[in-house]
PDB file of C-alpha atoms in Angstrom:
ATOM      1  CA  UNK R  10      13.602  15.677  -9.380  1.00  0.00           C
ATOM      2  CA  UNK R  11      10.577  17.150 -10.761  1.00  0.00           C
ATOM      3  CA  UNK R  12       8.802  20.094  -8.824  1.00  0.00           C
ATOM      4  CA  UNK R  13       5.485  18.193  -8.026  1.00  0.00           C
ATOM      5  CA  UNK R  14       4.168  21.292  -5.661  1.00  0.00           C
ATOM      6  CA  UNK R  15       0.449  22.329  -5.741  1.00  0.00           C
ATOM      7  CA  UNK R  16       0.608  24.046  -2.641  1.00  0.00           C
ATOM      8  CA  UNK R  17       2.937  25.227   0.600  1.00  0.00           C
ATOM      9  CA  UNK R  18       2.168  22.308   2.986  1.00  0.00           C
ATOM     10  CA  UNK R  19       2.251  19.592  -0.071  1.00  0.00           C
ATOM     11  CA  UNK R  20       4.662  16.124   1.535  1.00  0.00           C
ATOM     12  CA  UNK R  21       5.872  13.533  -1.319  1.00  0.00           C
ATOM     13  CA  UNK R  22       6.676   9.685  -1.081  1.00  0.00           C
ATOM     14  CA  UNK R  23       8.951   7.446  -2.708  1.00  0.00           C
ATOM     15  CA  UNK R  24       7.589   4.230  -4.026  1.00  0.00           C
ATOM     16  CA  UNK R  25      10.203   1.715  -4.639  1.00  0.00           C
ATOM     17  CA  UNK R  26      10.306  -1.727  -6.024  1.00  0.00           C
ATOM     18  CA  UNK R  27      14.276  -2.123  -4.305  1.00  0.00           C
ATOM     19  CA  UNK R  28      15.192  -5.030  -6.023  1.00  0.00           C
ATOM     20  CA  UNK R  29      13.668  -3.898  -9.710  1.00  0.00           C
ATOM     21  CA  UNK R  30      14.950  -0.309  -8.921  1.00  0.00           C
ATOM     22  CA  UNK R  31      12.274   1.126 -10.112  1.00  0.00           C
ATOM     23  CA  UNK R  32       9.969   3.958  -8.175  1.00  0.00           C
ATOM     24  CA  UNK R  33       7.204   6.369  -8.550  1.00  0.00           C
ATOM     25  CA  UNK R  34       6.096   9.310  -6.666  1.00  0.00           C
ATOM     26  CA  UNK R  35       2.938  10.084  -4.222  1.00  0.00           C
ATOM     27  CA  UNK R  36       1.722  12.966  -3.127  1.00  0.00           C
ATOM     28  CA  UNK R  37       0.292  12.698   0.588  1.00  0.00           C
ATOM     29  CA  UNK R  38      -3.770  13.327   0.852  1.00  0.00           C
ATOM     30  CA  UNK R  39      -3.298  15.597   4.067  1.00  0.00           C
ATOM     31  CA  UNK R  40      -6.181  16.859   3.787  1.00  0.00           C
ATOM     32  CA  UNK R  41      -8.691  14.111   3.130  1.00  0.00           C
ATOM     33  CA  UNK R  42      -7.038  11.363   5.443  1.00  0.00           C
ATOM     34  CA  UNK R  43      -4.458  14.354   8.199  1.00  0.00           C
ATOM     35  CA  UNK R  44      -4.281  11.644  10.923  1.00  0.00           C
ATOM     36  CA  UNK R  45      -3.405   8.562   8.566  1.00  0.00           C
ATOM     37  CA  UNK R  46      -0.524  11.474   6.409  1.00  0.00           C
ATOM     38  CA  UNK R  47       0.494  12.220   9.893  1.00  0.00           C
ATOM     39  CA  UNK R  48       1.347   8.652  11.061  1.00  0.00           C
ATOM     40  CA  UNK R  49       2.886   7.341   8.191  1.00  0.00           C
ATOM     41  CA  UNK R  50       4.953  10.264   7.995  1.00  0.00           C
ATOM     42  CA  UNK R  51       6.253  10.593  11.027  1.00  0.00           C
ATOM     43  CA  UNK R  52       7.015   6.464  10.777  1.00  0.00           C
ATOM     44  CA  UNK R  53       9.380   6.608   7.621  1.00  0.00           C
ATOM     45  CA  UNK R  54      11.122   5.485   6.249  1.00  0.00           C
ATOM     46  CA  UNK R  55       9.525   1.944   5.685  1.00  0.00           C
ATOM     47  CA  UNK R  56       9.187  -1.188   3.706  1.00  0.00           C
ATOM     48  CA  UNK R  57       9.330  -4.920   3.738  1.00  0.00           C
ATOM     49  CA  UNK R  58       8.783  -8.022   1.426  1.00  0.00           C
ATOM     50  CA  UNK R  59       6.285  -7.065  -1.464  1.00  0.00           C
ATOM     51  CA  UNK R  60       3.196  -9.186  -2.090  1.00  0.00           C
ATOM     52  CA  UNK R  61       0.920  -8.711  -5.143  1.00  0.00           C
ATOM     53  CA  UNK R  62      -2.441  -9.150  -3.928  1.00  0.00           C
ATOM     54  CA  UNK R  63      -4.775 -11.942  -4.786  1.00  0.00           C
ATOM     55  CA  UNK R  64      -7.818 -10.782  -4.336  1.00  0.00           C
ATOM     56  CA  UNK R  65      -8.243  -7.091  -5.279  1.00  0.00           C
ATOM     57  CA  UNK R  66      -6.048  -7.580  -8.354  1.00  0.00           C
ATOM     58  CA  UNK R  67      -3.756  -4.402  -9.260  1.00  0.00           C
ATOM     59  CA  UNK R  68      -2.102  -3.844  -5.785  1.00  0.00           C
ATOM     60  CA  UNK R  69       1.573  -4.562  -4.205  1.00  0.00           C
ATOM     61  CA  UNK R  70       1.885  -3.886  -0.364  1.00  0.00           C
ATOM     62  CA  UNK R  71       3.745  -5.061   2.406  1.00  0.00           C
ATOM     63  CA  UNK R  72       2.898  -6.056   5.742  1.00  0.00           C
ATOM     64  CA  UNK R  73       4.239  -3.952   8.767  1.00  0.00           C
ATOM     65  CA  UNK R  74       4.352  -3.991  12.134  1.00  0.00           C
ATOM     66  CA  UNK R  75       1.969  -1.188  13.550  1.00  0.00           C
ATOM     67  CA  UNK R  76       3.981   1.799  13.832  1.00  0.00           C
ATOM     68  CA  UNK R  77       1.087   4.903  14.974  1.00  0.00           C
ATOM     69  CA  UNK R  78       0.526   5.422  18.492  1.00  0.00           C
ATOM     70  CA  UNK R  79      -3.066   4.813  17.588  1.00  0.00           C
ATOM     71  CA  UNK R  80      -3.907   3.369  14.545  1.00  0.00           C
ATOM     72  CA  UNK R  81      -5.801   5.979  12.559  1.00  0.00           C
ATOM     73  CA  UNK R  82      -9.802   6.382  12.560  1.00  0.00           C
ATOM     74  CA  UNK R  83     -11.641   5.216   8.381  1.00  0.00           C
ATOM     75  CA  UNK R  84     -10.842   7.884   6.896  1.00  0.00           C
ATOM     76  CA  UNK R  85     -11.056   9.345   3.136  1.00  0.00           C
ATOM     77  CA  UNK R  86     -12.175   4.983   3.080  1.00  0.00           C
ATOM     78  CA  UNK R  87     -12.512   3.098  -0.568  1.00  0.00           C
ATOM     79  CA  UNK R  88     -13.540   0.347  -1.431  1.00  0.00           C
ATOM     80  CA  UNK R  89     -13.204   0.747  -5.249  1.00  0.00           C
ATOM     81  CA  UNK R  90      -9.118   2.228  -4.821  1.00  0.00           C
ATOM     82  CA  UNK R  91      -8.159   3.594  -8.910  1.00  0.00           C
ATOM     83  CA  UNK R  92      -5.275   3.165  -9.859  1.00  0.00           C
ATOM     84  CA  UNK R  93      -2.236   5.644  -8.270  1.00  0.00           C
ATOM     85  CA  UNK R  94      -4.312   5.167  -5.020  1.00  0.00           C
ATOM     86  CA  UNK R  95      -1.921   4.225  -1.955  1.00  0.00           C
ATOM     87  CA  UNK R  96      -4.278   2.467   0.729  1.00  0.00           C
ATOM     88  CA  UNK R  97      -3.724   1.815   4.748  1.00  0.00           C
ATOM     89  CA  UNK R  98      -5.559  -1.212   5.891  1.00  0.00           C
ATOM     90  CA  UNK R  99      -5.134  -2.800   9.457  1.00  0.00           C
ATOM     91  CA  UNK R 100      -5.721  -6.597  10.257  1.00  0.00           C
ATOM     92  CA  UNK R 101      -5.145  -8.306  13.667  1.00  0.00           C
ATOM     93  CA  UNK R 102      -3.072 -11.136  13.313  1.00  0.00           C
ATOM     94  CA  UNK R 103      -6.109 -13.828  13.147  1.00  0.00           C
ATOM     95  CA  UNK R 104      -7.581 -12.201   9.997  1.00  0.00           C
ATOM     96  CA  UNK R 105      -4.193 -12.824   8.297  1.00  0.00           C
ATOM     97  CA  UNK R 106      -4.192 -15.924   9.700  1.00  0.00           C
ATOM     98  CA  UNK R 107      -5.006 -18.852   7.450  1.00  0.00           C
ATOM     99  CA  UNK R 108      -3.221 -20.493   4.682  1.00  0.00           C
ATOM    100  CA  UNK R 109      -5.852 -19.624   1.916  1.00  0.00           C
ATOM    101  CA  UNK R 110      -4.196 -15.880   1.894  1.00  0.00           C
ATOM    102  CA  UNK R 111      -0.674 -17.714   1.194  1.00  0.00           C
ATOM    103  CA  UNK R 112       1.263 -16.110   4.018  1.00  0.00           C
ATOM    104  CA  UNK R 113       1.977 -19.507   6.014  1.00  0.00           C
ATOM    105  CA  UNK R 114       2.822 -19.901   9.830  1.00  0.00           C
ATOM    106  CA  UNK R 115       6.331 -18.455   8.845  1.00  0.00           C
ATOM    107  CA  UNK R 116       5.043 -15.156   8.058  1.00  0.00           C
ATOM    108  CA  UNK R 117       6.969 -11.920   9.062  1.00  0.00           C
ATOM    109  CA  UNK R 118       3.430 -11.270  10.444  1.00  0.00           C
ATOM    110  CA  UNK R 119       2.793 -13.890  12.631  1.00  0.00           C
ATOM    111  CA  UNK R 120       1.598 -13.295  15.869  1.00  0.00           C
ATOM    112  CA  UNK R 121       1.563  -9.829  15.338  1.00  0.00           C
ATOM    113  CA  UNK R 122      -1.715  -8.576  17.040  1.00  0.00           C
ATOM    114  CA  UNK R 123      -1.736  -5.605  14.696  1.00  0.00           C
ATOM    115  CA  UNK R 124      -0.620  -5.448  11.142  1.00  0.00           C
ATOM    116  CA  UNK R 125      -0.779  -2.756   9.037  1.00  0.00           C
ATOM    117  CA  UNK R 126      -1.179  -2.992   4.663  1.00  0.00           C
ATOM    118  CA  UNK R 127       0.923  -0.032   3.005  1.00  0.00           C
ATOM    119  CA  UNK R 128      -0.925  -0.892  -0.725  1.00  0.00           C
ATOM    120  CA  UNK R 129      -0.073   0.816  -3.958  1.00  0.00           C
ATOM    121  CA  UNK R 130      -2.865   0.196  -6.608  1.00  0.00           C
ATOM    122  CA  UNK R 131      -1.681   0.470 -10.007  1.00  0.00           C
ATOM    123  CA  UNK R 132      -4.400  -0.400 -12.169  1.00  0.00           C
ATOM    124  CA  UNK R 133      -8.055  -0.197 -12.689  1.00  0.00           C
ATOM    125  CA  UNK R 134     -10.905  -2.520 -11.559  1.00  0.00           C
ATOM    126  CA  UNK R 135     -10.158  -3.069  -7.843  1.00  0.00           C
ATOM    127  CA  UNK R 136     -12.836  -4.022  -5.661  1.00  0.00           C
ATOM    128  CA  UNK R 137     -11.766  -4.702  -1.881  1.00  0.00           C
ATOM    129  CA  UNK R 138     -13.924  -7.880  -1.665  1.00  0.00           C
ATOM    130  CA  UNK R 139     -12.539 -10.560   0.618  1.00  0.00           C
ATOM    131  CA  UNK R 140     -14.358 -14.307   0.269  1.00  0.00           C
ATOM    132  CA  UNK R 141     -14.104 -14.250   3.984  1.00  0.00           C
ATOM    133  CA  UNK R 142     -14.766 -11.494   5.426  1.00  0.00           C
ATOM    134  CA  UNK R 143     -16.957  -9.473   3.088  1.00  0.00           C
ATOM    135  CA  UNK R 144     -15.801  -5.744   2.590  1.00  0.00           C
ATOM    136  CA  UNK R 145     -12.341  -4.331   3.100  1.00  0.00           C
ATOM    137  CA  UNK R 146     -11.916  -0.631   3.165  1.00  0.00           C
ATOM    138  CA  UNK R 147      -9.034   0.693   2.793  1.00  0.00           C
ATOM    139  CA  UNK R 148      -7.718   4.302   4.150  1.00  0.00           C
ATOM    140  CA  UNK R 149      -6.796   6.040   0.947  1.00  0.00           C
ATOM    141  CA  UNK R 150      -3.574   8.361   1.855  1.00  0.00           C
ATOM    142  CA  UNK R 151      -1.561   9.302  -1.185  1.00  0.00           C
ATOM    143  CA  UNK R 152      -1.844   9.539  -4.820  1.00  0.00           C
ATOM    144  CA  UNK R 153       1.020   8.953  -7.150  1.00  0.00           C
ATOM    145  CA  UNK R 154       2.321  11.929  -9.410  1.00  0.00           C
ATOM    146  CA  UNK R 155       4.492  10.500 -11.168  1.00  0.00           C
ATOM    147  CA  UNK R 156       6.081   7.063 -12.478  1.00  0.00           C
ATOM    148  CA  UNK R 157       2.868   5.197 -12.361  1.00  0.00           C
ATOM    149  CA  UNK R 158       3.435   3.792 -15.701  1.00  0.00           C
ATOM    150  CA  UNK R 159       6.891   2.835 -14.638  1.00  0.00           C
ATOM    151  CA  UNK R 160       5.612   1.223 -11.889  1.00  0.00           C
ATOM    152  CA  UNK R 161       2.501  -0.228 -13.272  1.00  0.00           C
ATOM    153  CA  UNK R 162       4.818  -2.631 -15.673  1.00  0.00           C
ATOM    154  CA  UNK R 163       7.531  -3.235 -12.695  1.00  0.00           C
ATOM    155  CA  UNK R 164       4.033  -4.729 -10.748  1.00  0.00           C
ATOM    156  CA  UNK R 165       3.070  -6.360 -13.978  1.00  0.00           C
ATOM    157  CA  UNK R 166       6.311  -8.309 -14.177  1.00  0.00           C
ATOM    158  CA  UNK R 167       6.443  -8.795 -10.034  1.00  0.00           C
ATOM    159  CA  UNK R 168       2.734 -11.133 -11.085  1.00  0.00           C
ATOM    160  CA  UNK R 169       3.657 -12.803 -13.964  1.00  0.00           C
ATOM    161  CA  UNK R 170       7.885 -13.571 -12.600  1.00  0.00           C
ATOM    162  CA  UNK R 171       6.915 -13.534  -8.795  1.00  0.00           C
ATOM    163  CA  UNK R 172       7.534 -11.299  -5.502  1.00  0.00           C
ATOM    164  CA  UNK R 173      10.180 -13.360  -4.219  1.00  0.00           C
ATOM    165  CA  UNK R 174      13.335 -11.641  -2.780  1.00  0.00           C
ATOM    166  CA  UNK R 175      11.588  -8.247  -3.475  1.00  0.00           C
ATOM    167  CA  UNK R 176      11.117  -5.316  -1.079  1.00  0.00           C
ATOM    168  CA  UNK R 177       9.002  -2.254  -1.438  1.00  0.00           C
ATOM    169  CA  UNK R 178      10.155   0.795   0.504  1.00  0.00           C
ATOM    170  CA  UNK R 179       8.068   3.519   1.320  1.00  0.00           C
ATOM    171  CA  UNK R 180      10.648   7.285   1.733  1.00  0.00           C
ATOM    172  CA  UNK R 181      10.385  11.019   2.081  1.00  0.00           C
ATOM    173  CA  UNK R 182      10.538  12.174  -1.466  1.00  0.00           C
TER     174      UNK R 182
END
């Protein structure tokens, strides 16, 4: 693997479609969102079923159980995430709740009180705008260094072919 160092302290993620086989590679924002690095950090590995979003357009994530001992203050926040941006949102279970979002009452989620959004954004124009609830900022916490075009067309054909029976997994690079 590639040497994607720019300083002593620098911690890397794995991005993986499992099912596609196809990954990229994140470098964690430690020091423009420390508490959110530290969290997800010290809770990987993780993953779950992918979803492709349907609202902010160029983003996969998957919904999580919350995993922090707290969950983490708005920090480095976006709601405008470019593309390479990895985002941490958290929802209670009632704001993931109804039908219009397409989860269903068979959702992993349900009943959750507290779910957390792992997101990848992959291409431009993203604006975290929900019909509902008005804005959605997101906790931007890593930055991809490398396979974003890779991934970009692996997210591409998870839209257009569908999510079904895919994971994304989120590792210690």
């Amino acid at each position: 693997m590639a040497d994607h160092s720019t300083g002593p302290a620098d911690r890397f993620v794995e991005v993986s479609l499992d099912k596609r086989g196809i990954s990229c590679t994140a470098r964690l924002l430690t020091d423009k969102a420390p508490i959110t690095c530290a969290a997800v950090w010290d809770a990987l590995p993780l993953g779950g079923d992918v979803y492709h979003a349907k609202y902010a357009r160029n983003e996969i994530y998957a919904l999580l159980p919350a995993f922090a001992p707290q969950e983490p203050p708005l920090e480095n926040p976006t709601v405008t995430p470019i593309p390479g941006d990895l985002c941490y949102f958290t929802f209670s279970d009632v704001q993931l709740g109804t039908n219009s979002y397409g989860y269903g009452d068979k959702a992993a989620h349900a009943g959750r009180a507290t779910v957390v959004d792992l997101a990848l954004f992959y291409e431009r124009n993203n604006l975290l705008l929900n019909g509902d609830t008005g804005w959605v900022p997101g906790i931007v916490w890593g930055t991809v260094v490398d396979g974003l075009d890779r991934m970009a067309e692996a997210c591409q054909d998870l839209w257009r072919a569908g999510a079904l029976g895919e994971t994304v997994s989120f590792r210690r690079a």
